[in-house]
Tab-separated table of C-alpha atoms in Angstrom:
chain	number	residue	atom	x	y	z
A	1	GLN	CA	8.347	91.683	-57.941
A	2	ALA	CA	7.430	92.543	-54.658
A	3	GLN	CA	4.415	91.153	-53.474
A	4	LEU	CA	2.257	91.121	-50.111
A	5	VAL	CA	-0.648	88.251	-50.021
A	6	GLU	CA	-3.557	89.196	-46.585
A	7	SER	CA	-5.355	86.460	-45.137
A	8	GLY	CA	-7.551	85.813	-41.518
A	9	GLY	CA	-10.382	88.418	-42.621
A	10	GLY	CA	-13.526	86.799	-41.234
A	11	SER	CA	-16.503	87.932	-39.906
A	12	VAL	CA	-17.159	87.656	-35.963
A	13	GLN	CA	-19.364	89.060	-33.033
A	14	ALA	CA	-18.255	92.432	-31.590
A	15	GLY	CA	-16.197	92.221	-28.400
A	16	GLY	CA	-14.480	88.582	-30.882
A	17	SER	CA	-11.010	88.451	-31.830
A	18	LEU	CA	-9.210	88.090	-35.240
A	19	ARG	CA	-5.594	87.465	-36.189
A	20	LEU	CA	-4.463	88.558	-40.112
A	21	SER	CA	-1.471	87.600	-41.290
A	22	CYS	CA	0.757	88.937	-43.973
A	23	VAL	CA	3.360	87.053	-46.083
A	24	ALA	CA	5.607	89.417	-48.694
A	25	SER	CA	7.944	87.811	-51.059
A	26	GLY	CA	10.182	89.765	-54.254
A	27	TYR	CA	12.294	92.162	-51.675
A	28	THR	CA	13.999	92.087	-48.480
A	29	TYR	CA	11.143	92.513	-45.443
A	30	ASN	CA	13.544	92.600	-42.584
A	31	THR	CA	14.784	96.171	-43.682
A	32	TYR	CA	11.118	98.106	-44.434
A	33	CYS	CA	8.604	99.576	-42.056
A	34	MET	CA	5.709	97.399	-42.189
A	35	GLY	CA	1.477	98.550	-41.646
A	36	TRP	CA	-2.126	97.761	-41.662
A	37	PHE	CA	-4.375	100.073	-42.457
A	38	ARG	CA	-8.218	99.149	-43.652
A	39	GLN	CA	-10.851	100.621	-45.593
A	40	ALA	CA	-14.547	100.811	-44.960
A	41	PRO	CA	-17.124	101.163	-47.810
A	42	GLY	CA	-18.060	104.659	-48.905
A	43	LYS	CA	-14.743	105.902	-46.590
A	44	GLU	CA	-11.288	106.846	-47.414
A	45	ARG	CA	-8.690	104.319	-46.398
A	46	GLU	CA	-7.161	104.614	-42.871
A	47	GLY	CA	-4.045	103.517	-41.167
A	48	VAL	CA	-3.836	101.191	-38.322
A	49	ALA	CA	-0.960	100.582	-37.130
A	50	SER	CA	2.532	99.956	-37.966
A	51	ILE	CA	6.260	98.302	-37.248
A	52	ASP	CA	9.606	99.265	-37.874
A	53	SER	CA	12.453	96.805	-38.812
A	54	GLY	CA	13.439	97.527	-35.083
A	55	GLY	CA	9.631	96.374	-33.757
A	56	SER	CA	8.952	99.545	-32.809
A	57	THR	CA	5.268	100.748	-33.294
A	58	LEU	CA	2.701	103.574	-34.082
A	59	TYR	CA	-1.122	102.520	-33.386
A	60	ALA	CA	-3.834	105.137	-35.195
A	61	ASP	CA	-6.294	105.642	-32.229
A	62	SER	CA	-9.047	103.676	-32.885
A	63	ALA	CA	-6.324	100.872	-32.334
A	64	ARG	CA	-4.077	101.568	-29.380
A	65	GLY	CA	-5.115	99.428	-26.399
A	66	ARG	CA	-6.755	96.714	-28.858
A	67	PHE	CA	-4.980	95.923	-31.368
A	68	THR	CA	-0.957	94.580	-31.508
A	69	ILE	CA	1.030	94.494	-34.474
A	70	SER	CA	3.953	92.123	-34.924
A	71	ARG	CA	6.176	90.499	-37.613
A	72	ASP	CA	8.546	87.451	-37.836
A	73	GLY	CA	11.258	88.314	-39.679
A	74	ALA	CA	12.388	84.680	-40.454
A	75	LYS	CA	8.745	83.868	-41.965
A	76	ASN	CA	8.721	87.112	-43.711
A	77	ALA	CA	5.605	87.647	-41.670
A	78	LEU	CA	3.222	90.713	-40.387
A	79	TYR	CA	0.526	89.585	-37.906
A	80	LEU	CA	-2.230	92.353	-36.893
A	81	GLU	CA	-3.729	90.492	-33.638
A	82	MET	CA	-7.671	92.647	-33.140
A	83	ASN	CA	-9.183	91.605	-29.631
A	84	ASN	CA	-12.863	93.300	-28.902
A	85	LEU	CA	-13.956	93.646	-32.711
A	86	LYS	CA	-16.314	96.910	-32.692
A	87	PRO	CA	-18.983	97.192	-35.470
A	88	GLU	CA	-17.246	100.142	-36.653
A	89	ASP	CA	-13.646	97.900	-37.355
A	90	SER	CA	-15.487	96.513	-40.122
A	91	ALA	CA	-13.792	97.049	-43.481
A	92	MET	CA	-11.376	95.704	-45.940
A	93	TYR	CA	-7.092	95.407	-44.063
A	94	TYR	CA	-4.808	95.358	-46.348
A	95	CYS	CA	-1.013	94.950	-45.485
A	96	ALA	CA	1.922	97.473	-46.972
A	97	ARG	CA	5.309	98.703	-46.909
A	98	SER	CA	6.956	101.960	-46.744
A	99	THR	CA	9.776	103.258	-48.114
A	100	GLY	CA	12.462	102.088	-45.600
A	101	ALA	CA	13.422	100.708	-42.300
A	102	ARG	CA	11.657	103.850	-40.206
A	103	CYS	CA	8.885	104.388	-40.482
A	104	PRO	CA	7.304	107.445	-40.955
A	105	SER	CA	5.735	109.425	-38.176
A	106	SER	CA	2.336	109.369	-39.299
A	107	LEU	CA	0.083	106.577	-40.564
A	108	ALA	CA	-0.714	108.393	-43.735
A	109	GLU	CA	-1.200	106.568	-47.097
A	110	PRO	CA	1.292	108.416	-49.030
A	111	TYR	CA	3.949	106.868	-47.074
A	112	PHE	CA	3.060	103.371	-47.865
A	113	GLY	CA	3.036	101.796	-51.024
A	114	GLY	CA	2.761	97.673	-52.567
A	115	TRP	CA	-0.900	96.955	-51.141
A	116	GLY	CA	-2.124	93.665	-51.310
A	117	GLN	CA	-5.597	92.373	-52.132
A	118	GLY	CA	-6.761	92.865	-48.872
A	119	THR	CA	-8.790	91.006	-45.946
A	120	GLN	CA	-12.678	91.434	-45.478
A	121	VAL	CA	-13.330	92.120	-41.229
A	122	THR	CA	-17.221	91.641	-40.297
A	123	VAL	CA	-18.324	92.446	-36.401
A	124	SER	CA	-21.613	92.189	-36.714
A	125	SER	CA	-23.341	94.012	-33.467
């Protein structure tokens, strides 16, 4: 059974950095586009970044220039390096997989699934 497990969240001050990790199991990881999403209390889940099996990336405007998504096929792992964090980045962060090797042109939630349990990121001002 496909499973995604996120880790690496925590509490940091504004301007700080965190590196989130997601480990996949139960499917052929390298053949799927992967993405990071986040959901703040009272808000809808939103896409942050995606990366396809060839390493091409897509970022939400809020993440571009501060966040970096990467993957390690040998470890079945997905990462999100977050720098210059802001209070508005506070949310539960989830990794997810898309339906194929190429990522959709949109970071819309319906294109992704297999959600993990999430990891909490809290940024204080």
